């Protein structure tokens, strides 16, 4: 059970004082009855709440997809560089963090949320969540090198990298799918087969695809279907 004013505030209907005013004015109903008391307790799972006639559905957590631009660090705080959390400041959510890290010069899909449990599951090495990268390299990748990347290469860790998938888009641009997240993994894998990465962009993670309509720096909330996709299959 939650206080009605707290729930409305969390759902970004307005600030606490605005919400209190709106309640007094009779703009909020619970199960069809107007409720004016801010401290009124609601069951966020079952009670039907409306604000100015529109339903307010309670979501415990928020989920955003960010097209991370190059030059921004995947952190919540940094003394010198711009962070991905700063890019989402206008959302009004102050407790968002990135699910995993992309290098400063890497672009693409970064999930931003306040759901620590989901982040933990997606990042767990045991879950083998698929991440797809579009990789630009200076020389054409041979079929033989593609097979080496797929079978596992030595990047200086205890074991070879896990099996990966390679799709050669055109010689100098490939799609690499991996299920691990070692530090600089893609760059190190390409280096292991004698290639230098010149551009790197994550295009999918855990079945969630980067929205092609999002310019670098752009973000949007995930749809209910996308939330189901990202939450599914990792239990
Ligand atoms: N692999 C890398 O080398 N860099 C990234 O940012 C992500 C994967």
Tab-separated table of C-alpha atoms and ligand atoms in Angstrom:
chain	number	residue	atom	x	y	z
A	1	UNK	CA	0.000	0.000	0.000
A	2	UNK	CA	1.195	3.502	-0.864
A	3	UNK	CA	0.085	7.029	-0.070
A	4	UNK	CA	-1.874	8.404	-2.993
A	5	UNK	CA	0.171	11.625	-3.228
A	6	UNK	CA	3.419	9.626	-3.209
A	7	UNK	CA	2.229	7.328	-5.971
A	8	UNK	CA	1.101	10.236	-8.164
A	9	UNK	CA	4.404	11.960	-7.559
A	10	UNK	CA	6.385	8.849	-8.470
A	11	UNK	CA	4.363	8.551	-11.669
A	12	UNK	CA	5.487	12.112	-12.507
A	13	UNK	CA	1.971	13.556	-12.422
A	14	UNK	CA	3.449	16.578	-10.648
A	15	UNK	CA	5.463	17.719	-7.670
A	16	UNK	CA	4.219	16.751	-4.209
A	17	UNK	CA	2.693	20.206	-3.626
A	18	UNK	CA	1.081	20.277	-7.091
A	19	UNK	CA	-0.370	16.823	-6.517
A	20	UNK	CA	-1.802	17.935	-3.168
A	21	UNK	CA	-3.490	20.912	-4.846
A	22	UNK	CA	-4.880	18.694	-7.612
A	23	UNK	CA	-6.242	16.274	-5.033
A	24	UNK	CA	-7.991	19.121	-3.207
A	25	UNK	CA	-9.544	20.206	-6.492
A	26	UNK	CA	-11.021	16.734	-6.972
A	27	UNK	CA	-8.952	15.797	-10.020
A	28	UNK	CA	-8.145	12.309	-8.768
A	29	UNK	CA	-10.345	9.235	-8.466
A	30	UNK	CA	-9.685	5.836	-6.959
A	31	UNK	CA	-11.960	3.029	-8.099
A	32	UNK	CA	-14.424	5.576	-9.439
A	33	UNK	CA	-14.623	7.744	-6.294
A	34	UNK	CA	-13.045	11.169	-5.982
A	35	UNK	CA	-10.353	11.153	-3.308
A	36	UNK	CA	-9.023	14.429	-1.920
A	37	UNK	CA	-6.824	13.229	0.951
A	38	UNK	CA	-3.116	12.999	0.038
A	39	UNK	CA	-2.485	10.392	2.741
A	40	UNK	CA	-5.181	8.060	1.370
A	41	UNK	CA	-3.635	4.583	1.023
A	42	UNK	CA	-3.925	2.796	-2.289
A	43	UNK	CA	-3.042	-0.686	-3.404
A	44	UNK	CA	-0.783	0.047	-6.375
A	45	UNK	CA	-1.409	-3.419	-7.811
A	46	UNK	CA	-5.201	-3.414	-7.928
A	47	UNK	CA	-6.704	0.057	-7.357
A	48	UNK	CA	-7.827	1.928	-10.474
A	49	UNK	CA	-6.581	5.485	-10.280
A	50	UNK	CA	-7.346	8.347	-12.625
A	51	UNK	CA	-5.913	11.845	-12.834
A	52	UNK	CA	-7.902	14.430	-14.808
A	53	UNK	CA	-9.955	11.533	-16.141
A	54	UNK	CA	-6.972	9.555	-17.469
A	55	UNK	CA	-5.845	6.255	-15.949
A	56	UNK	CA	-2.571	6.314	-14.028
A	57	UNK	CA	-0.875	2.930	-14.061
A	58	UNK	CA	1.709	2.279	-11.430
A	59	UNK	CA	5.150	1.154	-12.532
A	60	UNK	CA	7.654	0.460	-9.839
A	61	UNK	CA	10.601	1.066	-12.121
A	62	UNK	CA	11.369	3.029	-15.243
A	63	UNK	CA	13.245	1.833	-18.318
A	64	UNK	CA	14.796	4.003	-21.018
A	65	UNK	CA	16.738	3.156	-24.135
A	66	UNK	CA	19.523	5.624	-24.824
A	67	UNK	CA	21.473	5.876	-28.047
A	68	UNK	CA	24.734	6.675	-26.328
A	69	UNK	CA	26.821	9.157	-28.268
A	70	UNK	CA	30.605	8.946	-28.407
A	71	UNK	CA	32.446	11.165	-25.925
A	72	UNK	CA	30.156	10.442	-22.978
A	73	UNK	CA	31.027	8.034	-20.168
A	74	UNK	CA	28.780	5.205	-18.968
A	75	UNK	CA	28.662	6.322	-15.360
A	76	UNK	CA	26.406	8.219	-13.010
A	77	UNK	CA	29.150	10.615	-11.906
A	78	UNK	CA	32.448	11.736	-13.333
A	79	UNK	CA	34.722	14.607	-12.383
A	80	UNK	CA	35.728	15.561	-15.897
A	81	UNK	CA	33.454	13.976	-18.503
A	82	UNK	CA	29.805	14.198	-19.357
A	83	UNK	CA	27.900	11.132	-18.158
A	84	UNK	CA	25.013	9.177	-19.637
A	85	UNK	CA	22.862	10.028	-16.600
A	86	UNK	CA	23.256	13.727	-17.376
A	87	UNK	CA	21.768	13.063	-20.814
A	88	UNK	CA	18.554	11.847	-19.166
A	89	UNK	CA	18.264	14.660	-16.643
A	90	UNK	CA	15.129	16.041	-18.298
A	91	UNK	CA	13.236	12.843	-17.477
A	92	UNK	CA	13.074	14.027	-13.866
A	93	UNK	CA	14.249	10.596	-12.703
A	94	UNK	CA	17.287	11.158	-10.547
A	95	UNK	CA	18.090	7.538	-9.751
A	96	UNK	CA	18.713	6.147	-13.236
A	97	UNK	CA	21.910	4.263	-13.950
A	98	UNK	CA	23.291	2.511	-17.025
A	99	UNK	CA	22.998	-1.256	-17.290
A	100	UNK	CA	26.628	-2.065	-17.964
A	101	UNK	CA	29.223	0.046	-19.665
A	102	UNK	CA	30.098	1.077	-23.149
A	103	UNK	CA	33.511	2.617	-23.770
A	104	UNK	CA	33.649	6.388	-24.034
A	105	UNK	CA	34.091	6.159	-27.818
A	106	UNK	CA	31.371	3.493	-28.278
A	107	UNK	CA	27.895	4.463	-29.431
A	108	UNK	CA	24.572	2.737	-29.307
A	109	UNK	CA	22.124	0.936	-27.118
A	110	UNK	CA	22.384	1.535	-23.414
A	111	UNK	CA	19.548	0.579	-21.110
A	112	UNK	CA	18.993	3.151	-18.366
A	113	UNK	CA	16.864	2.183	-15.389
A	114	UNK	CA	16.360	2.329	-11.636
A	115	UNK	CA	15.714	-1.443	-11.522
A	116	UNK	CA	18.786	-2.879	-9.814
A	117	UNK	CA	17.472	-6.408	-9.855
A	118	UNK	CA	17.020	-6.456	-13.630
A	119	UNK	CA	20.440	-4.849	-14.139
A	120	UNK	CA	22.016	-7.512	-11.977
A	121	UNK	CA	20.381	-10.285	-13.978
A	122	UNK	CA	21.291	-8.796	-17.361
A	123	UNK	CA	24.908	-8.333	-16.349
A	124	UNK	CA	25.379	-11.671	-14.633
A	125	UNK	CA	28.075	-13.660	-16.484
A	126	UNK	CA	25.977	-16.781	-15.849
A	127	UNK	CA	23.057	-15.496	-17.911
A	128	UNK	CA	24.939	-15.162	-21.214
A	129	UNK	CA	22.803	-12.271	-22.413
A	130	UNK	CA	23.390	-11.613	-26.130
A	131	UNK	CA	24.844	-8.278	-27.166
A	132	UNK	CA	25.120	-7.342	-30.825
A	133	UNK	CA	27.736	-4.841	-32.004
A	134	UNK	CA	28.211	-3.196	-35.361
A	135	UNK	CA	31.948	-3.006	-35.735
A	136	UNK	CA	33.945	-0.931	-38.213
A	137	UNK	CA	37.475	-2.154	-38.975
A	138	UNK	CA	40.257	-0.864	-41.226
A	139	UNK	CA	40.865	-4.023	-43.291
A	140	UNK	CA	38.420	-6.565	-44.654
A	141	UNK	CA	37.682	-9.478	-42.339
A	142	UNK	CA	38.351	-12.854	-43.939
A	143	UNK	CA	35.964	-15.784	-43.560
A	144	UNK	CA	38.758	-17.602	-41.710
A	145	UNK	CA	39.051	-14.802	-39.144
A	146	UNK	CA	35.270	-14.714	-38.812
A	147	UNK	CA	35.333	-18.442	-37.936
A	148	UNK	CA	38.126	-17.827	-35.407
A	149	UNK	CA	36.059	-15.130	-33.717
A	150	UNK	CA	33.076	-17.464	-33.683
A	151	UNK	CA	35.005	-20.341	-32.158
A	152	UNK	CA	36.696	-18.272	-29.456
A	153	UNK	CA	39.916	-16.279	-29.371
A	154	UNK	CA	42.641	-15.602	-26.826
A	155	UNK	CA	42.240	-12.096	-25.412
A	156	UNK	CA	44.631	-12.674	-22.530
A	157	UNK	CA	42.037	-14.016	-20.112
A	158	UNK	CA	42.151	-17.423	-18.452
A	159	UNK	CA	39.914	-18.918	-21.138
A	160	UNK	CA	39.179	-18.280	-24.782
A	161	UNK	CA	36.159	-16.096	-25.488
A	162	UNK	CA	32.847	-17.945	-25.637
A	163	UNK	CA	31.368	-18.868	-29.015
A	164	UNK	CA	30.237	-15.771	-30.897
A	165	UNK	CA	28.373	-15.020	-34.111
A	166	UNK	CA	29.802	-13.006	-36.965
A	167	UNK	CA	27.944	-11.515	-39.872
A	168	UNK	CA	30.044	-9.745	-42.470
A	169	UNK	CA	27.910	-6.819	-43.660
A	170	UNK	CA	30.534	-5.604	-46.057
A	171	UNK	CA	34.232	-6.330	-45.690
A	172	UNK	CA	35.063	-3.568	-43.259
A	173	UNK	CA	31.790	-3.613	-41.339
A	174	UNK	CA	30.674	-6.629	-39.368
A	175	UNK	CA	28.041	-7.551	-36.793
A	176	UNK	CA	29.446	-9.423	-33.832
A	177	UNK	CA	27.191	-11.119	-31.282
A	178	UNK	CA	28.751	-12.014	-27.942
A	179	UNK	CA	27.360	-13.320	-24.665
A	180	UNK	CA	30.056	-11.990	-22.346
A	181	UNK	CA	31.016	-8.507	-21.273
A	182	UNK	CA	34.729	-8.427	-20.593
A	183	UNK	CA	36.503	-5.068	-20.492
A	184	UNK	CA	36.992	-3.796	-24.093
A	185	UNK	CA	35.923	-7.245	-25.246
A	186	UNK	CA	35.045	-6.468	-28.863
A	187	UNK	CA	38.191	-4.429	-29.453
A	188	UNK	CA	40.327	-7.145	-27.872
A	189	UNK	CA	38.648	-9.892	-29.902
A	190	UNK	CA	39.248	-8.058	-33.162
A	191	UNK	CA	42.816	-7.315	-32.137
A	192	UNK	CA	43.313	-11.050	-31.465
A	193	UNK	CA	42.667	-11.686	-35.166
A	194	UNK	CA	44.804	-8.756	-36.287
A	195	UNK	CA	42.201	-6.018	-36.764
A	196	UNK	CA	41.814	-2.556	-35.316
A	197	UNK	CA	38.317	-1.333	-34.434
A	198	UNK	CA	37.598	2.133	-35.817
A	199	UNK	CA	33.934	2.391	-34.902
A	200	UNK	CA	31.768	0.507	-32.458
A	201	UNK	CA	28.040	0.676	-31.941
A	202	UNK	CA	25.835	-1.623	-29.890
A	203	UNK	CA	22.632	-2.378	-31.780
A	204	UNK	CA	20.932	-4.934	-29.515
A	205	UNK	CA	21.036	-6.402	-26.048
A	206	UNK	CA	18.973	-9.207	-24.544
A	207	UNK	CA	16.575	-9.158	-27.499
A	208	UNK	CA	16.055	-5.401	-27.224
A	209	UNK	CA	16.938	-3.557	-30.424
A	210	UNK	CA	18.199	-0.008	-30.706
A	211	UNK	CA	15.453	2.186	-32.162
A	212	UNK	CA	16.750	3.329	-35.556
A	213	UNK	CA	14.854	6.604	-35.072
A	214	UNK	CA	17.001	7.642	-32.114
A	215	UNK	CA	19.881	9.928	-33.068
A	216	UNK	CA	23.013	9.688	-30.891
A	217	UNK	CA	22.111	11.293	-27.565
A	218	UNK	CA	18.410	10.521	-28.085
A	219	UNK	CA	16.412	8.384	-25.683
A	220	UNK	CA	12.918	7.138	-25.087
A	221	UNK	CA	11.013	5.003	-22.603
A	222	UNK	CA	10.728	1.307	-23.417
A	223	UNK	CA	7.310	0.088	-24.517
A	224	UNK	CA	5.529	-2.518	-22.408
A	225	UNK	CA	6.476	-5.158	-25.021
A	226	UNK	CA	10.129	-4.153	-24.859
A	227	UNK	CA	10.088	-4.309	-21.062
A	228	UNK	CA	8.677	-7.829	-21.326
A	229	UNK	CA	11.423	-8.766	-23.812
A	230	UNK	CA	14.251	-7.448	-21.664
A	231	UNK	CA	12.814	-9.082	-18.541
A	232	UNK	CA	12.054	-12.371	-20.258
A	233	UNK	CA	14.418	-15.266	-20.660
A	234	UNK	CA	16.925	-14.227	-18.001
A	235	UNK	CA	15.244	-15.715	-14.907
B	1	LIG	N1	33.471	-4.045	-26.392
B	1	LIG	C1	34.336	-3.017	-26.441
B	1	LIG	O1	35.498	-3.185	-26.788
B	1	LIG	N2	33.890	-1.795	-26.118
B	1	LIG	C2	32.608	-1.557	-25.749
B	1	LIG	O2	32.247	-0.417	-25.479
B	1	LIG	C3	31.718	-2.634	-25.711
B	1	LIG	C4	32.174	-3.868	-26.038
